[in-house]
C-alpha positions as protocol buffer text, in pm:
chain_id: "A"
residue {
  index: 1
  type: MET
  ca { x: 901 y: 5086 z: 1350 }
}
residue {
  index: 2
  type: LYS
  ca { x: 575 y: 5286 z: 1301 }
}
residue {
  index: 3
  type: ILE
  ca { x: 522 y: 5574 z: 1043 }
}
residue {
  index: 4
  type: ASP
  ca { x: 465 y: 5913 z: 1203 }
}
residue {
  index: 5
  type: ASN
  ca { x: 180 y: 6146 z: 1289 }
}
residue {
  index: 6
  type: SER
  ca { x: 234 y: 6326 z: 954 }
}
residue {
  index: 7
  type: ASP
  ca { x: 337 y: 6010 z: 766 }
}
residue {
  index: 8
  type: ILE
  ca { x: -64 y: 5861 z: 862 }
}
residue {
  index: 9
  type: PHE
  ca { x: -215 y: 6175 z: 742 }
}
residue {
  index: 10
  type: ASN
  ca { x: -71 y: 6165 z: 443 }
}
residue {
  index: 11
  type: MET
  ca { x: -151 y: 5781 z: 395 }
}
residue {
  index: 12
  type: ASP
  ca { x: -530 y: 5923 z: 432 }
}
residue {
  index: 13
  type: HIS
  ca { x: -483 y: 6118 z: 165 }
}
residue {
  index: 14
  type: ALA
  ca { x: -267 y: 5897 z: -92 }
}
residue {
  index: 15
  type: ALA
  ca { x: -484 y: 5615 z: 1 }
}
residue {
  index: 16
  type: ARG
  ca { x: -760 y: 5788 z: -177 }
}
residue {
  index: 17
  type: ASP
  ca { x: -579 y: 5959 z: -442 }
}
residue {
  index: 18
  type: ALA
  ca { x: -472 y: 5595 z: -465 }
}
residue {
  index: 19
  type: SER
  ca { x: -754 y: 5545 z: -735 }
}
residue {
  index: 20
  type: ASN
  ca { x: -685 y: 5811 z: -975 }
}
residue {
  index: 21
  type: ASP
  ca { x: -331 y: 5676 z: -1057 }
}
residue {
  index: 22
  type: THR
  ca { x: -472 y: 5323 z: -1105 }
}
residue {
  index: 23
  type: GLU
  ca { x: -331 y: 5417 z: -1463 }
}
residue {
  index: 24
  type: TYR
  ca { x: 44 y: 5450 z: -1387 }
}
residue {
  index: 25
  type: PRO
  ca { x: 67 y: 5218 z: -1045 }
}
residue {
  index: 26
  type: GLU
  ca { x: 404 y: 5176 z: -1017 }
}
residue {
  index: 27
  type: ALA
  ca { x: 486 y: 5578 z: -1052 }
}
residue {
  index: 28
  type: PHE
  ca { x: 244 y: 5637 z: -785 }
}
residue {
  index: 29
  type: ILE
  ca { x: 416 y: 5403 z: -516 }
}
residue {
  index: 30
  type: ALA
  ca { x: 770 y: 5578 z: -651 }
}
residue {
  index: 31
  type: THR
  ca { x: 591 y: 5925 z: -567 }
}
residue {
  index: 32
  type: ILE
  ca { x: 473 y: 5864 z: -165 }
}
residue {
  index: 33
  type: LEU
  ca { x: 794 y: 5679 z: -142 }
}
residue {
  index: 34
  type: ARG
  ca { x: 1025 y: 5965 z: -286 }
}
residue {
  index: 35
  type: ASP
  ca { x: 1117 y: 6176 z: 28 }
}
residue {
  index: 36
  type: LYS
  ca { x: 1102 y: 5828 z: 255 }
}
residue {
  index: 37
  type: PRO
  ca { x: 1410 y: 5669 z: 309 }
}
residue {
  index: 38
  type: GLU
  ca { x: 1417 y: 5321 z: 257 }
}
residue {
  index: 39
  type: HIS
  ca { x: 1432 y: 5146 z: 552 }
}
residue {
  index: 40
  type: LYS
  ca { x: 1062 y: 5361 z: 634 }
}
residue {
  index: 41
  type: HIS
  ca { x: 998 y: 5234 z: 241 }
}
residue {
  index: 42
  type: LEU
  ca { x: 771 y: 4895 z: 376 }
}
residue {
  index: 43
  type: ASP
  ca { x: 642 y: 5087 z: 719 }
}
residue {
  index: 44
  type: VAL
  ca { x: 452 y: 5353 z: 442 }
}
residue {
  index: 45
  type: LEU
  ca { x: 390 y: 5078 z: 195 }
}
residue {
  index: 46
  type: THR
  ca { x: 253 y: 4939 z: 556 }
}
residue {
  index: 47
  type: GLU
  ca { x: 51 y: 5168 z: 648 }
}
residue {
  index: 48
  type: LEU
  ca { x: -78 y: 5284 z: 225 }
}
residue {
  index: 49
  type: LEU
  ca { x: -215 y: 4900 z: 270 }
}
residue {
  index: 50
  type: THR
  ca { x: -370 y: 4931 z: 610 }
}
residue {
  index: 51
  type: ARG
  ca { x: -560 y: 5271 z: 534 }
}
residue {
  index: 52
  type: SER
  ca { x: -690 y: 5177 z: 186 }
}
residue {
  index: 53
  type: SER
  ca { x: -809 y: 4852 z: 311 }
}
residue {
  index: 54
  type: GLU
  ca { x: -1050 y: 5097 z: 585 }
}
residue {
  index: 55
  type: ILE
  ca { x: -1181 y: 5335 z: 315 }
}
residue {
  index: 56
  type: ASP
  ca { x: -1255 y: 5028 z: 164 }
}
residue {
  index: 57
  type: GLU
  ca { x: -1451 y: 4929 z: 399 }
}
residue {
  index: 58
  type: ARG
  ca { x: -1640 y: 5229 z: 462 }
}
residue {
  index: 59
  type: VAL
  ca { x: -1657 y: 5299 z: 81 }
}
residue {
  index: 60
  type: ALA
  ca { x: -1830 y: 4963 z: 86 }
}
residue {
  index: 61
  type: SER
  ca { x: -2045 y: 5046 z: 369 }
}
residue {
  index: 62
  type: SER
  ca { x: -2178 y: 5314 z: 183 }
}
residue {
  index: 63
  type: ILE
  ca { x: -2265 y: 5203 z: -157 }
}
residue {
  index: 64
  type: SER
  ca { x: -2438 y: 4943 z: 10 }
}
residue {
  index: 65
  type: ALA
  ca { x: -2648 y: 5145 z: 245 }
}
residue {
  index: 66
  type: ALA
  ca { x: -2705 y: 5341 z: -76 }
}
residue {
  index: 67
  type: TRP
  ca { x: -2858 y: 5025 z: -273 }
}
residue {
  index: 68
  type: HIS
  ca { x: -3028 y: 4936 z: 38 }
}
residue {
  index: 69
  type: TRP
  ca { x: -3220 y: 5306 z: 22 }
}
residue {
  index: 70
  type: ILE
  ca { x: -3259 y: 5244 z: -338 }
}
residue {
  index: 71
  type: CYS
  ca { x: -3484 y: 4971 z: -253 }
}
residue {
  index: 72
  type: GLN
  ca { x: -3598 y: 5047 z: 23 }
}
residue {
  index: 73
  type: ASN
  ca { x: -3796 y: 5363 z: -48 }
}
residue {
  index: 74
  type: ASP
  ca { x: -3845 y: 5258 z: -400 }
}
residue {
  index: 75
  type: LEU
  ca { x: -3658 y: 5538 z: -536 }
}
residue {
  index: 76
  type: TRP
  ca { x: -3624 y: 5399 z: -907 }
}
residue {
  index: 77
  type: SER
  ca { x: -4020 y: 5389 z: -998 }
}
residue {
  index: 78
  type: THR
  ca { x: -3993 y: 5724 z: -1045 }
}
residue {
  index: 79
  type: ARG
  ca { x: -3791 y: 5726 z: -1334 }
}
residue {
  index: 80
  type: TYR
  ca { x: -3795 y: 5353 z: -1429 }
}
residue {
  index: 81
  type: GLU
  ca { x: -4044 y: 5080 z: -1520 }
}
residue {
  index: 82
  type: SER
  ca { x: -3878 y: 4826 z: -1328 }
}
residue {
  index: 83
  type: LEU
  ca { x: -3626 y: 4713 z: -1067 }
}
residue {
  index: 84
  type: SER
  ca { x: -3471 y: 4555 z: -1350 }
}
residue {
  index: 85
  type: GLU
  ca { x: -3435 y: 4824 z: -1584 }
}
residue {
  index: 86
  type: TYR
  ca { x: -3261 y: 5023 z: -1332 }
}
residue {
  index: 87
  type: ARG
  ca { x: -3006 y: 4725 z: -1274 }
}
residue {
  index: 88
  type: LYS
  ca { x: -2922 y: 4703 z: -1618 }
}
residue {
  index: 89
  type: THR
  ca { x: -2886 y: 5044 z: -1657 }
}
residue {
  index: 90
  type: ILE
  ca { x: -2685 y: 5106 z: -1392 }
}
residue {
  index: 91
  type: GLY
  ca { x: -2482 y: 4763 z: -1456 }
}
residue {
  index: 92
  type: TYR
  ca { x: -2583 y: 4645 z: -1117 }
}
residue {
  index: 93
  type: THR
  ca { x: -2482 y: 4294 z: -1189 }
}
residue {
  index: 94
  type: GLU
  ca { x: -2101 y: 4389 z: -1260 }
}
residue {
  index: 95
  type: THR
  ca { x: -2051 y: 4663 z: -1050 }
}
residue {
  index: 96
  type: VAL
  ca { x: -2245 y: 4724 z: -782 }
}
residue {
  index: 97
  type: ARG
  ca { x: -2363 y: 4340 z: -656 }
}
residue {
  index: 98
  type: PRO
  ca { x: -1970 y: 4249 z: -619 }
}
residue {
  index: 99
  type: ILE
  ca { x: -1926 y: 4546 z: -364 }
}
residue {
  index: 100
  type: VAL
  ca { x: -2287 y: 4474 z: -147 }
}
residue {
  index: 101
  type: GLN
  ca { x: -2196 y: 4095 z: -120 }
}
residue {
  index: 102
  type: ARG
  ca { x: -1833 y: 4218 z: -1 }
}
residue {
  index: 103
  type: HIS
  ca { x: -2014 y: 4441 z: 256 }
}
residue {
  index: 104
  type: LYS
  ca { x: -2211 y: 4157 z: 362 }
}
residue {
  index: 105
  type: LYS
  ca { x: -1943 y: 3904 z: 347 }
}
residue {
  index: 106
  type: SER
  ca { x: -1776 y: 4185 z: 622 }
}
residue {
  index: 107
  type: GLU
  ca { x: -2085 y: 4207 z: 813 }
}
residue {
  index: 108
  type: LEU
  ca { x: -2093 y: 3841 z: 901 }
}
residue {
  index: 109
  type: ALA
  ca { x: -1739 y: 3831 z: 979 }
}
residue {
  index: 110
  type: LYS
  ca { x: -1794 y: 4136 z: 1211 }
}
residue {
  index: 111
  type: ARG
  ca { x: -2071 y: 3963 z: 1353 }
}
residue {
  index: 112
  type: SER
  ca { x: -1878 y: 3644 z: 1417 }
}
residue {
  index: 113
  type: SER
  ca { x: -1548 y: 3855 z: 1615 }
}
residue {
  index: 114
  type: MET
  ca { x: -1823 y: 3999 z: 1803 }
}
residue {
  index: 115
  type: GLN
  ca { x: -2029 y: 3627 z: 1899 }
}
residue {
  index: 116
  type: THR
  ca { x: -1715 y: 3514 z: 2002 }
}
residue {
  index: 117
  type: ILE
  ca { x: -1570 y: 3785 z: 2223 }
}
residue {
  index: 118
  type: PHE
  ca { x: -1915 y: 3807 z: 2457 }
}
residue {
  index: 119
  type: ARG
  ca { x: -1895 y: 3439 z: 2432 }
}
residue {
  index: 120
  type: TYR
  ca { x: -1538 y: 3409 z: 2584 }
}
residue {
  index: 121
  type: TRP
  ca { x: -1538 y: 3754 z: 2838 }
}
residue {
  index: 122
  type: LYS
  ca { x: -1927 y: 3740 z: 2863 }
}
residue {
  index: 123
  type: VAL
  ca { x: -1923 y: 4148 z: 2767 }
}
residue {
  index: 124
  type: PRO
  ca { x: -2007 y: 4304 z: 2469 }
}
residue {
  index: 125
  type: TYR
  ca { x: -1743 y: 4414 z: 2241 }
}
residue {
  index: 126
  type: ASP
  ca { x: -1781 y: 4747 z: 2287 }
}
residue {
  index: 127
  type: LYS
  ca { x: -1813 y: 4786 z: 2668 }
}
residue {
  index: 128
  type: ALA
  ca { x: -1516 y: 4582 z: 2648 }
}
residue {
  index: 129
  type: LEU
  ca { x: -1299 y: 4858 z: 2684 }
}
residue {
  index: 130
  type: PRO
  ca { x: -1245 y: 5163 z: 2903 }
}
residue {
  index: 131
  type: ILE
  ca { x: -1436 y: 5456 z: 2715 }
}
residue {
  index: 132
  type: SER
  ca { x: -1099 y: 5659 z: 2677 }
}
residue {
  index: 133
  type: THR
  ca { x: -919 y: 5405 z: 2457 }
}
residue {
  index: 134
  type: ARG
  ca { x: -1224 y: 5203 z: 2285 }
}
residue {
  index: 135
  type: PRO
  ca { x: -1217 y: 5281 z: 1854 }
}
residue {
  index: 136
  type: LEU
  ca { x: -1406 y: 5526 z: 1740 }
}
residue {
  index: 137
  type: THR
  ca { x: -1479 y: 5282 z: 1451 }
}
residue {
  index: 138
  type: TRP
  ca { x: -1472 y: 4886 z: 1476 }
}
residue {
  index: 139
  type: ARG
  ca { x: -1318 y: 4783 z: 1162 }
}
residue {
  index: 140
  type: LYS
  ca { x: -1321 y: 4444 z: 1029 }
}
residue {
  index: 141
  type: HIS
  ca { x: -980 y: 4317 z: 1191 }
}
residue {
  index: 142
  type: LEU
  ca { x: -939 y: 4526 z: 1498 }
}
residue {
  index: 143
  type: LEU
  ca { x: -1251 y: 4308 z: 1537 }
}
residue {
  index: 144
  type: SER
  ca { x: -1114 y: 3962 z: 1440 }
}
residue {
  index: 145
  type: LEU
  ca { x: -759 y: 4013 z: 1662 }
}
residue {
  index: 146
  type: ILE
  ca { x: -954 y: 4088 z: 1937 }
}
residue {
  index: 147
  type: ALA
  ca { x: -1185 y: 3790 z: 1915 }
}
residue {
  index: 148
  type: CYS
  ca { x: -852 y: 3567 z: 1872 }
}
residue {
  index: 149
  type: LEU
  ca { x: -765 y: 3744 z: 2182 }
}
residue {
  index: 150
  type: SER
  ca { x: -1045 y: 3661 z: 2388 }
}
residue {
  index: 151
  type: LYS
  ca { x: -987 y: 3293 z: 2291 }
}
residue {
  index: 152
  type: HIS
  ca { x: -702 y: 3285 z: 2431 }
}
residue {
  index: 153
  type: ARG
  ca { x: -667 y: 3505 z: 2748 }
}
residue {
  index: 154
  type: GLY
  ca { x: -987 y: 3632 z: 3009 }
}
residue {
  index: 155
  type: HIS
  ca { x: -1140 y: 3956 z: 2996 }
}
residue {
  index: 156
  type: LEU
  ca { x: -951 y: 4147 z: 3280 }
}
residue {
  index: 157
  type: GLU
  ca { x: -642 y: 3994 z: 3159 }
}
residue {
  index: 158
  type: SER
  ca { x: -686 y: 4128 z: 2801 }
}
residue {
  index: 159
  type: VAL
  ca { x: -733 y: 4481 z: 2903 }
}
residue {
  index: 160
  type: LEU
  ca { x: -411 y: 4489 z: 3128 }
}
residue {
  index: 161
  type: LEU
  ca { x: -257 y: 4291 z: 2860 }
}
residue {
  index: 162
  type: LEU
  ca { x: -372 y: 4579 z: 2534 }
}
residue {
  index: 163
  type: GLN
  ca { x: -323 y: 4803 z: 2784 }
}
residue {
  index: 164
  type: GLU
  ca { x: 48 y: 4764 z: 2827 }
}
residue {
  index: 165
  type: SER
  ca { x: 74 y: 4701 z: 2421 }
}
residue {
  index: 166
  type: MET
  ca { x: -75 y: 5065 z: 2353 }
}
residue {
  index: 167
  type: LYS
  ca { x: 196 y: 5231 z: 2622 }
}
residue {
  index: 168
  type: ASN
  ca { x: 465 y: 4982 z: 2419 }
}
residue {
  index: 169
  type: ARG
  ca { x: 388 y: 5146 z: 2047 }
}
residue {
  index: 170
  type: PRO
  ca { x: 663 y: 5328 z: 1879 }
}
residue {
  index: 171
  type: GLU
  ca { x: 709 y: 5709 z: 2051 }
}
residue {
  index: 172
  type: ARG
  ca { x: 577 y: 5886 z: 1798 }
}
residue {
  index: 173
  type: GLY
  ca { x: 230 y: 5671 z: 1752 }
}
residue {
  index: 174
  type: ARG
  ca { x: 159 y: 5723 z: 2162 }
}
residue {
  index: 175
  type: THR
  ca { x: -26 y: 6059 z: 2135 }
}
residue {
  index: 176
  type: ARG
  ca { x: -334 y: 5851 z: 1968 }
}
residue {
  index: 177
  type: ASN
  ca { x: -503 y: 5721 z: 2280 }
}
residue {
  index: 178
  type: ARG
  ca { x: -746 y: 5464 z: 2099 }
}
residue {
  index: 179
  type: LEU
  ca { x: -703 y: 5081 z: 2052 }
}
residue {
  index: 180
  type: MET
  ca { x: -563 y: 4982 z: 1709 }
}
residue {
  index: 181
  type: ALA
  ca { x: -509 y: 4694 z: 1513 }
}
residue {
  index: 182
  type: SER
  ca { x: -106 y: 4682 z: 1578 }
}
residue {
  index: 183
  type: ASP
  ca { x: -171 y: 4682 z: 1923 }
}
residue {
  index: 184
  type: VAL
  ca { x: -374 y: 4376 z: 1966 }
}
residue {
  index: 185
  type: GLN
  ca { x: -102 y: 4265 z: 1735 }
}
residue {
  index: 186
  type: ARG
  ca { x: 142 y: 4333 z: 1981 }
}
residue {
  index: 187
  type: ALA
  ca { x: -32 y: 4172 z: 2254 }
}
residue {
  index: 188
  type: LEU
  ca { x: -129 y: 3877 z: 2026 }
}
residue {
  index: 189
  type: GLU
  ca { x: 284 y: 3808 z: 1955 }
}
residue {
  index: 190
  type: THR
  ca { x: 352 y: 3845 z: 2337 }
}
residue {
  index: 191
  type: LEU
  ca { x: 151 y: 3558 z: 2366 }
}
residue {
  index: 192
  type: GLY
  ca { x: 359 y: 3381 z: 2060 }
}
residue {
  index: 193
  type: ILE
  ca { x: 42 y: 3363 z: 1873 }
}
residue {
  index: 194
  type: PRO
  ca { x: 155 y: 3343 z: 1466 }
}
residue {
  index: 195
  type: GLN
  ca { x: -40 y: 3559 z: 1254 }
}
residue {
  index: 196
  type: THR
  ca { x: -41 y: 3323 z: 972 }
}
residue {
  index: 197
  type: ARG
  ca { x: -260 y: 3072 z: 1226 }
}
residue {
  index: 198
  type: LEU
  ca { x: -474 y: 3377 z: 1294 }
}
residue {
  index: 199
  type: ALA
  ca { x: -521 y: 3460 z: 968 }
}
residue {
  index: 200
  type: THR
  ca { x: -585 y: 3100 z: 922 }
}
residue {
  index: 201
  type: ARG
  ca { x: -862 y: 3032 z: 1115 }
}
residue {
  index: 202
  type: GLU
  ca { x: -992 y: 3399 z: 1057 }
}
residue {
  index: 203
  type: SER
  ca { x: -1075 y: 3312 z: 683 }
}
residue {
  index: 204
  type: LYS
  ca { x: -1180 y: 2954 z: 797 }
}
residue {
  index: 205
  type: GLU
  ca { x: -1457 y: 3129 z: 1057 }
}
residue {
  index: 206
  type: SER
  ca { x: -1543 y: 3364 z: 795 }
}
residue {
  index: 207
  type: ARG
  ca { x: -1672 y: 3118 z: 512 }
}
residue {
  index: 208
  type: ILE
  ca { x: -1859 y: 2920 z: 792 }
}
residue {
  index: 209
  type: SER
  ca { x: -2067 y: 3184 z: 911 }
}
residue {
  index: 210
  type: SER
  ca { x: -2123 y: 3296 z: 585 }
}
residue {
  index: 211
  type: HIS
  ca { x: -2263 y: 2914 z: 454 }
}
residue {
  index: 212
  type: ALA
  ca { x: -2456 y: 2931 z: 779 }
}
residue {
  index: 213
  type: ALA
  ca { x: -2592 y: 3267 z: 729 }
}
residue {
  index: 214
  type: GLN
  ca { x: -2712 y: 3181 z: 320 }
}
residue {
  index: 215
  type: SER
  ca { x: -2847 y: 2826 z: 434 }
}
residue {
  index: 216
  type: LYS
  ca { x: -3062 y: 3039 z: 708 }
}
residue {
  index: 217
  type: GLY
  ca { x: -3160 y: 3280 z: 445 }
}
residue {
  index: 218
  type: THR
  ca { x: -3209 y: 3081 z: 165 }
}
residue {
  index: 219
  type: ASP
  ca { x: -3469 y: 2820 z: 396 }
}
residue {
  index: 220
  type: SER
  ca { x: -3658 y: 3134 z: 505 }
}
residue {
  index: 221
  type: GLY
  ca { x: -3670 y: 3316 z: 217 }
}
residue {
  index: 222
  type: THR
  ca { x: -3556 y: 3654 z: 354 }
}
residue {
  index: 223
  type: GLU
  ca { x: -3209 y: 3816 z: 218 }
}
residue {
  index: 224
  type: VAL
  ca { x: -2874 y: 3711 z: 378 }
}
residue {
  index: 225
  type: GLY
  ca { x: -2789 y: 3992 z: 623 }
}
residue {
  index: 226
  type: SER
  ca { x: -3134 y: 4165 z: 628 }
}
residue {
  index: 227
  type: THR
  ca { x: -3147 y: 4105 z: 1011 }
}
residue {
  index: 228
  type: PRO
  ca { x: -2930 y: 4010 z: 1314 }
}
residue {
  index: 229
  type: SER
  ca { x: -3160 y: 3727 z: 1357 }
}
residue {
  index: 230
  type: THR
  ca { x: -3106 y: 3580 z: 1024 }
}
residue {
  index: 231
  type: ILE
  ca { x: -2725 y: 3601 z: 1085 }
}
residue {
  index: 232
  type: HIS
  ca { x: -2689 y: 3504 z: 1436 }
}
residue {
  index: 233
  type: PRO
  ca { x: -3051 y: 3278 z: 1561 }
}
residue {
  index: 234
  type: GLU
  ca { x: -2862 y: 3206 z: 1878 }
}
residue {
  index: 235
  type: PRO
  ca { x: -2912 y: 3522 z: 2129 }
}
residue {
  index: 236
  type: LEU
  ca { x: -2627 y: 3661 z: 2286 }
}
residue {
  index: 237
  type: SER
  ca { x: -2769 y: 4033 z: 2359 }
}
residue {
  index: 238
  type: LEU
  ca { x: -2549 y: 4203 z: 2144 }
}
residue {
  index: 239
  type: PRO
  ca { x: -2584 y: 4566 z: 2214 }
}
residue {
  index: 240
  type: ASP
  ca { x: -2723 y: 4781 z: 1940 }
}
residue {
  index: 241
  type: THR
  ca { x: -2486 y: 5006 z: 1868 }
}
residue {
  index: 242
  type: PRO
  ca { x: -2373 y: 5117 z: 1521 }
}
residue {
  index: 243
  type: LEU
  ca { x: -2033 y: 4991 z: 1427 }
}
residue {
  index: 244
  type: SER
  ca { x: -1982 y: 5176 z: 1149 }
}
residue {
  index: 245
  type: LEU
  ca { x: -2193 y: 5368 z: 853 }
}
residue {
  index: 246
  type: GLY
  ca { x: -2257 y: 5069 z: 681 }
}
residue {
  index: 247
  type: VAL
  ca { x: -2431 y: 4879 z: 1021 }
}
residue {
  index: 248
  type: SER
  ca { x: -2619 y: 5204 z: 1114 }
}
residue {
  index: 249
  type: LEU
  ca { x: -2758 y: 5277 z: 752 }
}
residue {
  index: 250
  type: THR
  ca { x: -2798 y: 4931 z: 592 }
}
residue {
  index: 251
  type: GLN
  ca { x: -2936 y: 4738 z: 898 }
}
residue {
  index: 252
  type: GLY
  ca { x: -3270 y: 4927 z: 957 }
}
residue {
  index: 253
  type: LEU
  ca { x: -3278 y: 4969 z: 594 }
}
residue {
  index: 254
  type: GLN
  ca { x: -3219 y: 4575 z: 431 }
}
residue {
  index: 255
  type: THR
  ca { x: -3525 y: 4389 z: 369 }
}
residue {
  index: 256
  type: SER
  ca { x: -3677 y: 4088 z: 133 }
}
residue {
  index: 257
  type: LYS
  ca { x: -3796 y: 4408 z: -73 }
}
residue {
  index: 258
  type: GLU
  ca { x: -3451 y: 4401 z: -189 }
}
residue {
  index: 259
  type: PRO
  ca { x: -3346 y: 4185 z: -473 }
}
residue {
  index: 260
  type: ASP
  ca { x: -3009 y: 3995 z: -466 }
}
């Protein structure tokens, strides 16, 4: 069962407000469940998890973009003697670096999924769906699900499966005409692909891709994730369409100037 649009809207706000209630997390959860019937609690909390993950991804990409911008333009030099001094002042190692590294891993996972989609469907990920149903933003989880589908069914058959899955949404979710991760999950379920198996495969492929990129970056003396060619040396003619704030800002800013 899917929660309705008003609940989805509220989940966006709830996910953003969650950080303000970390001192009393149980009270926060109790508050968002207060007016919901018990049989909808799982749906509400599942939606919160999904929305929080999306918000976390957007925040991480913004923080990563900010750090790249500071390094690219030497903004630290206007107030500090060295970049090292600035890093110590902001607690870079403890606060910023983990977020930047997590964002890099997320981008590696996205690119791995894009490669997979192109390899099996022979079409770029952002051209694979009808314009009217293409997501406005391509999240890591959505891309990984589409990549999994591409391994099991051809392009045209997959498009039909996804269109049918969108028609089978709970009634109140049918007003949204953009593809969502839940649509792909339903399509995968009709093919009998367990989600645990998918998660294991996704995790393994992400680790392999991350390890390969790190080895490449170490050998060349270039920071991991600095350019698409560093991450994926195999030419696949992937499109330059930005994925999100993180990609559109950081891809053009990442250079060897940025310290690890």
